[in-house]
Amino acid sequence: MPSLYWDADVVIVGGGVAGAGTAHALATVGVSSIVLERSADFPELNRGDVIQPLSLGLLDKWGVLPHIHGYQVVASGIHHRVHGFLGEWGFADLEIDHPHQTVLRHTNIHRALHAAFAGHGDLVSVRRGARVSAPLFDDRDGALRGVTGTIGGEPFRALGRIVVAADGPASPLRRAAGIRFEQRYRYDHVHLMTTCPRPDAPQLDHRTARYVGADGITMIIPLDGGTQVRVAVQLPVAEEMAWRALEPGRLWRRMVARAPMLAGAPSALAGEPHTYRAHLAHAERYVQGNLCLVGDAAHVVPPTLGQGMNMAMLDADVLAAVVRRTLDGAATLDLYDRLRRPANEIVLASSHEQTLVQTATGPEVDEHVLRNYAWLADPVRRREVAERVAGLHNKTAEQLGILDLAGDCRR
């Protein structure tokens, strides 16, 4: 028998945005959970910095928003090296509680989610440094009862009536359940991510900037209260290692050539660059018995529209309402699959379409850039883009009718 034994209504494997968000959403409806997070600290990741308006509303409902100390972004400008400023779209005209994005380092989002657990009393138990080794099945009926693993060298067993896989795109729990994860598209580029001091550029005042053109997209995202910026440079896969091998001065000059706005930065790079390849993947289903998938364990989306965290938090919101109803005997977990998977399918398709447009390369991109971005002059089109990025086309648990306005599930 393991020396450590824990139990709760729900066992959550993974304590990142998806797992921690699920624990918050469950606590909001009175469901207890154990969060098992492999990392003992809060690692720095060069992505996942932008929280969309709909997600800000969910964080507010969960009591996390007071712990979020980020930089508000109200619009996104699109630029071209030759033609200059093409236009911008933003959230100011949307009738929502949070008409902006909030940007902060991913590690600080992670820290805020965990700091806010104190507001849920005994409903959330977090075990950091917990390395899950195997699912635990009931010999009688084959149902998943929990997981086993080690923490600090000691074996543990964590049991729950429901298990949530928030353990990333490689999800061992998803594989153990036999759920197929379809890799639908692997893009022919990587993103080189780094940070630098904010350039002296009014265009970055509560705004992000995107340079489009023959080389692909280069994104500039304010960080740390606007004092720094995250820069994502699109590169062909074949050029990844050559760019990574550049000494800092040459790398900086190449980045400025791609995004001239960076020339106004008071100094060059801050920290080592990081690269990752974008891809699109979707699980064939989100529920198998009493195992549910959330976040990257269920879907992987390219970063073009910044929807990864948005999707994960909506997963958490809807799953919590379904779990509450399931524990009350008023629904089954399959309801979560029926509600969320089709909605996420639409987001994946939209993100894929925009990724192909914004990351297109070649001389014809420069030739047709004014025509391709003429929609920036159309207020209706700009509003459509803002609504889609904000997440307003996706329904929360309340809008789906499985939560009442007080946040309690209907019996």
CSV table of C-alpha atoms in Angstrom, one decimal:
chain,number,residue,atom,x,y,z
A,1,MET,CA,0.0,0.0,0.0
A,2,PRO,CA,1.2,3.5,-0.7
A,3,SER,CA,2.3,5.7,2.2
A,4,LEU,CA,0.2,8.6,1.0
A,5,TYR,CA,-3.5,8.4,0.2
A,6,TRP,CA,-5.8,11.1,-1.0
A,7,ASP,CA,-9.4,11.2,-2.2
A,8,ALA,CA,-11.8,13.8,-3.5
A,9,ASP,CA,-14.8,14.1,-5.9
A,10,VAL,CA,-12.4,14.7,-8.8
A,11,VAL,CA,-8.7,13.9,-9.4
A,12,ILE,CA,-7.0,16.3,-11.8
A,13,VAL,CA,-3.7,15.3,-13.4
A,14,GLY,CA,-1.9,18.5,-14.4
A,15,GLY,CA,-1.9,21.8,-12.6
A,16,GLY,CA,-1.3,24.2,-15.5
A,17,VAL,CA,-4.0,26.6,-16.8
A,18,ALA,CA,-6.4,23.8,-17.8
A,19,GLY,CA,-6.0,21.7,-14.7
A,20,ALA,CA,-5.9,24.7,-12.2
A,21,GLY,CA,-8.8,26.3,-14.1
A,22,THR,CA,-10.8,23.1,-13.8
A,23,ALA,CA,-10.2,23.0,-10.0
A,24,HIS,CA,-11.4,26.6,-9.7
A,25,ALA,CA,-14.5,25.9,-11.7
A,26,LEU,CA,-15.3,22.8,-9.7
A,27,ALA,CA,-14.9,24.6,-6.4
A,28,THR,CA,-17.2,27.3,-7.6
A,29,VAL,CA,-20.0,24.7,-7.8
A,30,GLY,CA,-19.1,22.9,-4.6
A,31,VAL,CA,-17.1,20.0,-6.0
A,32,SER,CA,-13.8,19.0,-4.3
A,33,SER,CA,-10.7,18.1,-6.3
A,34,ILE,CA,-7.1,17.0,-5.9
A,35,VAL,CA,-4.6,18.7,-8.3
A,36,LEU,CA,-1.5,16.7,-9.1
A,37,GLU,CA,1.2,18.9,-10.7
A,38,ARG,CA,4.5,17.3,-11.8
A,39,SER,CA,6.5,20.5,-11.6
A,40,ALA,CA,7.5,21.6,-8.1
A,41,ASP,CA,7.9,25.2,-9.2
A,42,PHE,CA,6.4,27.6,-11.7
A,43,PRO,CA,8.4,27.2,-14.9
A,44,GLU,CA,8.8,30.1,-17.4
A,45,LEU,CA,7.3,29.4,-20.8
A,46,ASN,CA,7.7,31.7,-23.8
A,47,ARG,CA,4.1,31.4,-24.9
A,48,GLY,CA,0.5,31.5,-23.6
A,49,ASP,CA,0.8,35.2,-22.4
A,50,VAL,CA,-2.6,36.6,-23.6
A,51,ILE,CA,-5.8,36.1,-21.7
A,52,GLN,CA,-8.9,36.8,-23.9
A,53,PRO,CA,-12.0,38.8,-22.7
A,54,LEU,CA,-14.2,35.7,-22.2
A,55,SER,CA,-11.5,34.1,-20.1
A,56,LEU,CA,-11.2,37.2,-17.9
A,57,GLY,CA,-14.9,36.8,-17.1
A,58,LEU,CA,-14.3,33.2,-16.0
A,59,LEU,CA,-11.3,34.2,-13.9
A,60,ASP,CA,-13.5,36.9,-12.3
A,61,LYS,CA,-16.2,34.3,-11.5
A,62,TRP,CA,-13.6,31.9,-10.0
A,63,GLY,CA,-12.1,34.6,-7.8
A,64,VAL,CA,-8.7,34.5,-9.7
A,65,LEU,CA,-8.9,38.0,-11.3
A,66,PRO,CA,-7.7,39.9,-8.3
A,67,HIS,CA,-4.4,37.9,-8.5
A,68,ILE,CA,-3.9,38.7,-12.2
A,69,HIS,CA,-1.6,41.7,-12.5
A,70,GLY,CA,-1.1,42.2,-16.2
A,71,TYR,CA,-1.1,44.8,-19.0
A,72,GLN,CA,-4.4,45.6,-20.7
A,73,VAL,CA,-4.4,45.4,-24.5
A,74,VAL,CA,-7.3,47.0,-26.3
A,75,ALA,CA,-6.3,46.6,-30.0
A,76,SER,CA,-4.0,44.8,-32.4
A,77,GLY,CA,-2.3,46.6,-35.2
A,78,ILE,CA,-1.2,45.1,-38.5
A,79,HIS,CA,1.9,46.4,-40.3
A,80,HIS,CA,4.0,45.8,-43.4
A,81,ARG,CA,7.7,46.7,-43.8
A,82,VAL,CA,7.1,48.7,-47.0
A,83,HIS,CA,3.4,49.8,-46.8
A,84,GLY,CA,3.7,50.6,-43.1
A,85,PHE,CA,0.5,50.6,-40.9
A,86,LEU,CA,-2.3,48.7,-42.5
A,87,GLY,CA,-4.9,49.2,-39.8
A,88,GLU,CA,-6.1,47.7,-36.5
A,89,TRP,CA,-9.0,45.9,-34.9
A,90,GLY,CA,-9.9,46.0,-31.2
A,91,PHE,CA,-12.4,45.3,-28.4
A,92,ALA,CA,-13.6,48.8,-27.5
A,93,ASP,CA,-16.9,48.5,-29.3
A,94,LEU,CA,-17.9,45.1,-27.7
A,95,GLU,CA,-20.5,45.2,-25.0
A,96,ILE,CA,-18.8,43.0,-22.5
A,97,ASP,CA,-17.5,43.2,-19.0
A,98,HIS,CA,-13.8,43.0,-20.0
A,99,PRO,CA,-13.4,44.7,-23.4
A,100,HIS,CA,-9.7,44.0,-23.6
A,101,GLN,CA,-7.0,41.3,-23.4
A,102,THR,CA,-4.8,41.0,-20.4
A,103,VAL,CA,-1.2,40.1,-21.1
A,104,LEU,CA,1.4,38.8,-18.6
A,105,ARG,CA,4.0,36.1,-18.5
A,106,HIS,CA,2.7,32.6,-18.6
A,107,THR,CA,4.4,31.7,-15.3
A,108,ASN,CA,2.5,34.6,-13.6
A,109,ILE,CA,-0.8,33.3,-14.9
A,110,HIS,CA,0.1,29.9,-13.4
A,111,ARG,CA,1.1,31.5,-10.1
A,112,ALA,CA,-2.2,33.6,-10.0
A,113,LEU,CA,-4.3,30.5,-10.5
A,114,HIS,CA,-2.6,28.7,-7.6
A,115,ALA,CA,-2.5,31.7,-5.3
A,116,ALA,CA,-6.3,32.0,-5.7
A,117,PHE,CA,-6.9,28.4,-4.4
A,118,ALA,CA,-6.8,29.8,-0.9
A,119,GLY,CA,-10.2,31.3,-1.5
A,120,HIS,CA,-11.8,27.9,-1.9
A,121,GLY,CA,-11.1,26.5,1.5
A,122,ASP,CA,-10.8,22.8,1.6
A,123,LEU,CA,-12.4,22.1,-1.8
A,124,VAL,CA,-9.0,22.2,-3.6
A,125,SER,CA,-5.9,20.2,-2.5
A,126,VAL,CA,-2.8,20.8,-4.6
A,127,ARG,CA,0.2,18.4,-4.7
A,128,ARG,CA,3.1,19.9,-6.5
A,129,GLY,CA,6.0,17.7,-7.5
A,130,ALA,CA,3.6,14.7,-7.9
A,131,ARG,CA,4.7,12.4,-10.7
A,132,VAL,CA,1.8,10.3,-11.9
A,133,SER,CA,3.0,6.8,-13.0
A,134,ALA,CA,-0.2,4.9,-13.8
A,135,PRO,CA,-4.0,5.0,-13.9
A,136,LEU,CA,-5.8,3.0,-11.3
A,137,PHE,CA,-8.6,0.8,-12.5
A,138,ASP,CA,-11.2,-1.1,-10.6
A,139,ASP,CA,-10.8,-4.9,-11.1
A,140,ARG,CA,-14.5,-5.4,-10.8
A,141,ASP,CA,-15.9,-3.2,-13.5
A,142,GLY,CA,-12.8,-1.7,-15.2
A,143,ALA,CA,-13.7,1.9,-14.2
A,144,LEU,CA,-10.9,4.4,-13.7
A,145,ARG,CA,-10.8,5.1,-9.9
A,146,GLY,CA,-7.7,7.4,-9.8
A,147,VAL,CA,-4.0,7.4,-10.3
A,148,THR,CA,-0.8,6.3,-8.6
A,149,GLY,CA,2.6,7.9,-8.5
A,150,THR,CA,5.3,9.3,-6.3
A,151,ILE,CA,6.0,12.6,-4.6
A,152,GLY,CA,9.3,13.4,-2.9
A,153,GLY,CA,10.2,9.7,-3.4
A,154,GLU,CA,7.1,8.4,-1.6
A,155,PRO,CA,4.4,6.5,-3.4
A,156,PHE,CA,0.9,7.9,-3.4
A,157,ARG,CA,-2.6,6.9,-4.4
A,158,ALA,CA,-5.2,9.5,-5.4
A,159,LEU,CA,-8.8,8.4,-5.8
A,160,GLY,CA,-11.9,10.2,-7.1
A,161,ARG,CA,-15.2,9.5,-8.7
A,162,ILE,CA,-14.1,11.4,-11.8
A,163,VAL,CA,-10.6,11.8,-13.3
A,164,VAL,CA,-9.6,14.8,-15.4
A,165,ALA,CA,-6.6,14.6,-17.8
A,166,ALA,CA,-5.0,18.1,-18.0
A,167,ASP,CA,-1.6,16.5,-18.7
A,168,GLY,CA,-0.8,18.2,-22.1
A,169,PRO,CA,-0.8,17.1,-25.7
A,170,ALA,CA,1.1,13.9,-25.0
A,171,SER,CA,-1.4,13.0,-22.3
A,172,PRO,CA,-0.5,9.5,-20.9
A,173,LEU,CA,-4.0,9.3,-19.4
A,174,ARG,CA,-5.6,9.9,-22.8
A,175,ARG,CA,-3.4,7.2,-24.3
A,176,ALA,CA,-4.2,4.8,-21.4
A,177,ALA,CA,-7.9,5.3,-22.1
A,178,GLY,CA,-7.4,4.5,-25.8
A,179,ILE,CA,-8.6,7.8,-27.0
A,180,ARG,CA,-7.2,8.6,-30.5
A,181,PHE,CA,-5.5,12.0,-30.9
A,182,GLU,CA,-5.7,13.1,-34.5
A,183,GLN,CA,-2.8,15.2,-35.7
A,184,ARG,CA,-4.6,17.2,-38.4
A,185,TYR,CA,-2.0,19.7,-39.5
A,186,ARG,CA,1.6,20.3,-38.9
A,187,TYR,CA,2.6,23.7,-40.2
A,188,ASP,CA,5.7,24.3,-42.2
A,189,HIS,CA,7.1,26.9,-39.9
A,190,VAL,CA,8.3,27.4,-36.3
A,191,HIS,CA,8.0,30.4,-34.0
A,192,LEU,CA,11.2,31.7,-32.5
A,193,MET,CA,10.2,33.4,-29.2
A,194,THR,CA,12.2,35.9,-27.2
A,195,THR,CA,11.8,39.1,-25.2
A,196,CYS,CA,13.4,42.5,-25.3
A,197,PRO,CA,12.7,46.0,-23.7
A,198,ARG,CA,9.7,47.8,-25.2
A,199,PRO,CA,10.6,49.9,-28.2
A,200,ASP,CA,9.9,53.6,-28.1
A,201,ALA,CA,6.8,53.2,-30.3
A,202,PRO,CA,3.3,54.7,-29.6
A,203,GLN,CA,1.9,51.9,-31.7
A,204,LEU,CA,2.5,49.6,-28.7
A,205,ASP,CA,0.5,51.6,-26.2
A,206,HIS,CA,-1.9,49.0,-25.0
A,207,ARG,CA,-1.7,47.3,-28.3
A,208,THR,CA,0.0,44.3,-30.0
A,209,ALA,CA,1.6,44.6,-33.4
A,210,ARG,CA,1.9,42.1,-36.2
A,211,TYR,CA,4.1,42.5,-39.2
A,212,VAL,CA,2.9,40.5,-42.2
A,213,GLY,CA,4.7,40.0,-45.5
A,214,ALA,CA,6.7,37.6,-47.7
A,215,ASP,CA,8.7,36.2,-44.8
A,216,GLY,CA,5.5,35.4,-42.8
A,217,ILE,CA,4.3,36.9,-39.5
A,218,THR,CA,6.2,38.6,-36.7
A,219,MET,CA,4.3,39.3,-33.6
A,220,ILE,CA,5.1,41.9,-30.9
A,221,ILE,CA,3.2,41.5,-27.6
A,222,PRO,CA,3.7,43.9,-24.6
A,223,LEU,CA,4.7,42.2,-21.3
A,224,ASP,CA,5.5,43.2,-17.7
A,225,GLY,CA,3.3,46.3,-17.5
A,226,GLY,CA,4.4,47.3,-21.0
A,227,THR,CA,8.1,47.6,-20.1
A,228,GLN,CA,9.1,44.6,-22.2
A,229,VAL,CA,7.7,42.8,-25.3
A,230,ARG,CA,7.5,39.2,-26.4
A,231,VAL,CA,8.6,38.8,-30.0
A,232,ALA,CA,7.5,35.8,-32.1
A,233,VAL,CA,9.3,35.4,-35.4
A,234,GLN,CA,8.0,32.9,-38.0
A,235,LEU,CA,10.7,30.8,-39.6
A,236,PRO,CA,10.8,28.0,-42.1
A,237,VAL,CA,11.5,24.7,-40.4
A,238,ALA,CA,14.7,24.3,-42.4
A,239,GLU,CA,16.1,27.6,-41.0
A,240,GLU,CA,15.3,27.0,-37.3
A,241,MET,CA,18.8,25.8,-36.3
A,242,ALA,CA,20.6,28.5,-38.3
A,243,TRP,CA,18.6,31.2,-36.5
A,244,ARG,CA,19.2,29.6,-33.1
A,245,ALA,CA,22.9,29.5,-33.8
A,246,LEU,CA,23.2,33.3,-34.5
A,247,GLU,CA,25.1,35.3,-32.0
A,248,PRO,CA,22.8,37.8,-30.2
A,249,GLY,CA,23.8,40.9,-32.2
A,250,ARG,CA,23.1,39.3,-35.6
A,251,LEU,CA,19.9,37.7,-34.4
A,252,TRP,CA,18.7,41.1,-33.2
A,253,ARG,CA,19.5,42.7,-36.6
A,254,ARG,CA,17.5,40.1,-38.4
A,255,MET,CA,14.6,40.6,-36.1
A,256,VAL,CA,14.6,44.4,-36.7
A,257,ALA,CA,14.7,43.7,-40.4
A,258,ARG,CA,11.5,41.6,-40.0
A,259,ALA,CA,9.8,44.1,-37.7
A,260,PRO,CA,11.3,47.7,-38.0
A,261,MET,CA,9.4,48.9,-34.9
A,262,LEU,CA,11.9,46.9,-32.8
A,263,ALA,CA,14.6,49.4,-33.8
A,264,GLY,CA,13.3,51.8,-31.1
A,265,ALA,CA,14.1,49.4,-28.3
A,266,PRO,CA,16.7,50.8,-25.8
A,267,SER,CA,18.6,47.6,-25.8
A,268,ALA,CA,18.5,44.2,-27.5
A,269,LEU,CA,17.5,40.7,-26.4
A,270,ALA,CA,16.6,39.8,-22.8
A,271,GLY,CA,17.0,36.0,-22.3
A,272,GLU,CA,17.6,33.0,-24.5
A,273,PRO,CA,15.3,32.5,-27.5
A,274,HIS,CA,13.0,29.5,-27.6
A,275,THR,CA,11.4,27.8,-30.7
A,276,TYR,CA,8.4,25.6,-31.1
A,277,ARG,CA,6.5,24.2,-34.1
A,278,ALA,CA,2.8,25.0,-34.5
A,279,HIS,CA,0.4,22.2,-35.1
A,280,LEU,CA,-3.3,21.3,-35.0
A,281,ALA,CA,-4.7,18.3,-33.2
A,282,HIS,CA,-8.0,17.1,-31.8
A,283,ALA,CA,-9.1,14.1,-29.6
A,284,GLU,CA,-11.7,11.9,-31.2
A,285,ARG,CA,-13.8,12.3,-28.0
A,286,TYR,CA,-13.4,14.1,-24.6
A,287,VAL,CA,-15.0,11.5,-22.4
A,288,GLN,CA,-14.2,7.8,-21.8
A,289,GLY,CA,-16.0,6.3,-18.9
A,290,ASN,CA,-15.3,8.6,-16.0
A,291,LEU,CA,-12.2,10.2,-17.6
A,292,CYS,CA,-12.5,13.7,-19.1
A,293,LEU,CA,-10.0,15.6,-21.2
A,294,VAL,CA,-9.4,19.4,-20.9
A,295,GLY,CA,-7.0,21.8,-22.5
A,296,ASP,CA,-4.1,20.5,-24.6
A,297,ALA,CA,-5.0,16.9,-23.7
A,298,ALA,CA,-8.1,17.4,-25.8
A,299,HIS,CA,-7.0,19.9,-28.5
A,300,VAL,CA,-3.9,21.7,-29.7
A,301,VAL,CA,-4.4,24.9,-31.7
A,302,PRO,CA,-1.9,27.2,-33.5
A,303,PRO,CA,-1.2,30.5,-31.7
A,304,THR,CA,-2.3,32.9,-34.4
A,305,LEU,CA,-5.6,33.9,-32.7
A,306,GLY,CA,-4.4,33.3,-29.1
A,307,GLN,CA,-7.2,30.7,-28.4
A,308,GLY,CA,-5.3,28.0,-26.5
A,309,MET,CA,-6.0,29.3,-22.9
A,310,ASN,CA,-9.4,30.5,-23.9
A,311,MET,CA,-10.5,27.0,-25.0
A,312,ALA,CA,-9.0,25.4,-21.9
A,313,MET,CA,-10.8,27.8,-19.5
A,314,LEU,CA,-14.1,27.2,-21.3
A,315,ASP,CA,-13.5,23.5,-21.1
A,316,ALA,CA,-13.1,23.9,-17.3
A,317,ASP,CA,-16.2,26.0,-17.0
A,318,VAL,CA,-18.5,23.6,-18.9
A,319,LEU,CA,-17.0,20.5,-17.4
A,320,ALA,CA,-17.5,21.7,-13.9
A,321,ALA,CA,-21.2,22.3,-14.5
A,322,VAL,CA,-21.6,18.8,-16.1
A,323,VAL,CA,-19.7,17.2,-13.2
A,324,ARG,CA,-21.9,18.8,-10.7
A,325,ARG,CA,-25.0,17.6,-12.5
A,326,THR,CA,-23.4,14.1,-12.9
A,327,LEU,CA,-22.7,13.8,-9.2
A,328,ASP,CA,-26.3,14.9,-8.5
A,329,GLY,CA,-27.6,12.2,-10.8
A,330,ALA,CA,-29.1,14.7,-13.3
A,331,ALA,CA,-26.7,14.1,-16.2
A,332,THR,CA,-23.8,12.0,-17.5
A,333,LEU,CA,-20.3,13.1,-18.4
A,334,ASP,CA,-21.1,12.5,-22.1
A,335,LEU,CA,-22.9,15.9,-22.0
A,336,TYR,CA,-19.5,17.6,-21.7
A,337,ASP,CA,-18.4,15.9,-24.9
A,338,ARG,CA,-21.6,16.9,-26.7
A,339,LEU,CA,-21.3,20.5,-25.6
A,340,ARG,CA,-17.6,21.3,-25.9
A,341,ARG,CA,-16.2,19.2,-28.7
A,342,PRO,CA,-18.3,20.7,-31.5
A,343,ALA,CA,-17.7,24.2,-30.2
A,344,ASN,CA,-13.9,23.6,-30.1
A,345,GLU,CA,-14.1,22.2,-33.6
A,346,ILE,CA,-15.3,25.6,-34.9
A,347,VAL,CA,-12.5,27.4,-33.0
A,348,LEU,CA,-9.9,25.0,-34.5
A,349,ALA,CA,-11.2,25.5,-38.0
A,350,SER,CA,-11.2,29.3,-37.6
A,351,SER,CA,-7.7,29.3,-36.1
A,352,HIS,CA,-6.4,27.1,-38.9
A,353,GLU,CA,-7.9,29.3,-41.6
A,354,GLN,CA,-6.4,32.4,-40.1
A,355,THR,CA,-3.0,30.7,-39.6
A,356,LEU,CA,-2.8,29.8,-43.3
A,357,VAL,CA,-3.6,33.5,-44.2
A,358,GLN,CA,-1.4,35.3,-41.8
A,359,THR,CA,1.6,33.0,-42.1
A,360,ALA,CA,1.6,32.8,-45.9
A,361,THR,CA,5.0,33.4,-47.4
A,362,GLY,CA,6.4,34.3,-50.8
A,363,PRO,CA,6.5,37.4,-53.1
A,364,GLU,CA,2.8,37.2,-53.9
A,365,VAL,CA,2.1,38.0,-50.2
A,366,ASP,CA,3.8,41.4,-50.5
A,367,GLU,CA,2.1,42.0,-53.9
A,368,HIS,CA,-1.4,41.5,-52.6
A,369,VAL,CA,-1.0,42.6,-49.0
A,370,LEU,CA,-3.1,45.8,-49.4
A,371,ARG,CA,-6.0,43.8,-50.9
A,372,ASN,CA,-5.8,41.0,-48.4
A,373,TYR,CA,-6.0,43.4,-45.4
A,374,ALA,CA,-8.5,45.8,-46.9
A,375,TRP,CA,-11.0,44.4,-44.4
A,376,LEU,CA,-9.3,46.5,-41.7
A,377,ALA,CA,-11.2,49.5,-43.1
A,378,ASP,CA,-14.5,47.8,-42.7
A,379,PRO,CA,-16.0,48.2,-39.2
A,380,VAL,CA,-18.3,45.2,-39.5
A,381,ARG,CA,-15.4,42.9,-40.4
A,382,ARG,CA,-13.3,44.3,-37.6
A,383,ARG,CA,-16.0,43.7,-35.1
A,384,GLU,CA,-16.4,40.1,-36.4
A,385,VAL,CA,-12.7,39.5,-35.8
A,386,ALA,CA,-12.8,41.0,-32.3
A,387,GLU,CA,-15.8,38.9,-31.4
A,388,ARG,CA,-14.2,35.7,-32.6
A,389,VAL,CA,-10.9,36.4,-30.8
A,390,ALA,CA,-12.7,37.5,-27.6
A,391,GLY,CA,-14.5,34.2,-27.5
A,392,LEU,CA,-18.0,35.6,-27.7
A,393,HIS,CA,-19.2,32.9,-30.2
A,394,ASN,CA,-18.6,30.2,-27.5
A,395,LYS,CA,-21.1,29.7,-24.8
A,396,THR,CA,-20.3,29.4,-21.1
A,397,ALA,CA,-22.0,27.0,-18.8
A,398,GLU,CA,-24.5,29.7,-17.8
A,399,GLN,CA,-25.3,30.5,-21.4
A,400,LEU,CA,-25.8,26.8,-22.2
A,401,GLY,CA,-28.4,26.6,-19.4
A,402,ILE,CA,-26.5,24.2,-17.2
A,403,LEU,CA,-25.7,26.8,-14.5
A,404,ASP,CA,-28.1,29.3,-13.0
A,405,LEU,CA,-27.1,32.9,-12.5
A,406,ALA,CA,-26.0,32.2,-8.9
A,407,GLY,CA,-23.5,29.7,-10.1
A,408,ASP,CA,-25.3,26.6,-8.7
A,409,CYS,CA,-26.1,23.7,-11.0
A,410,ARG,CA,-29.8,23.1,-11.7
A,411,ARG,CA,-31.1,20.0,-10.0
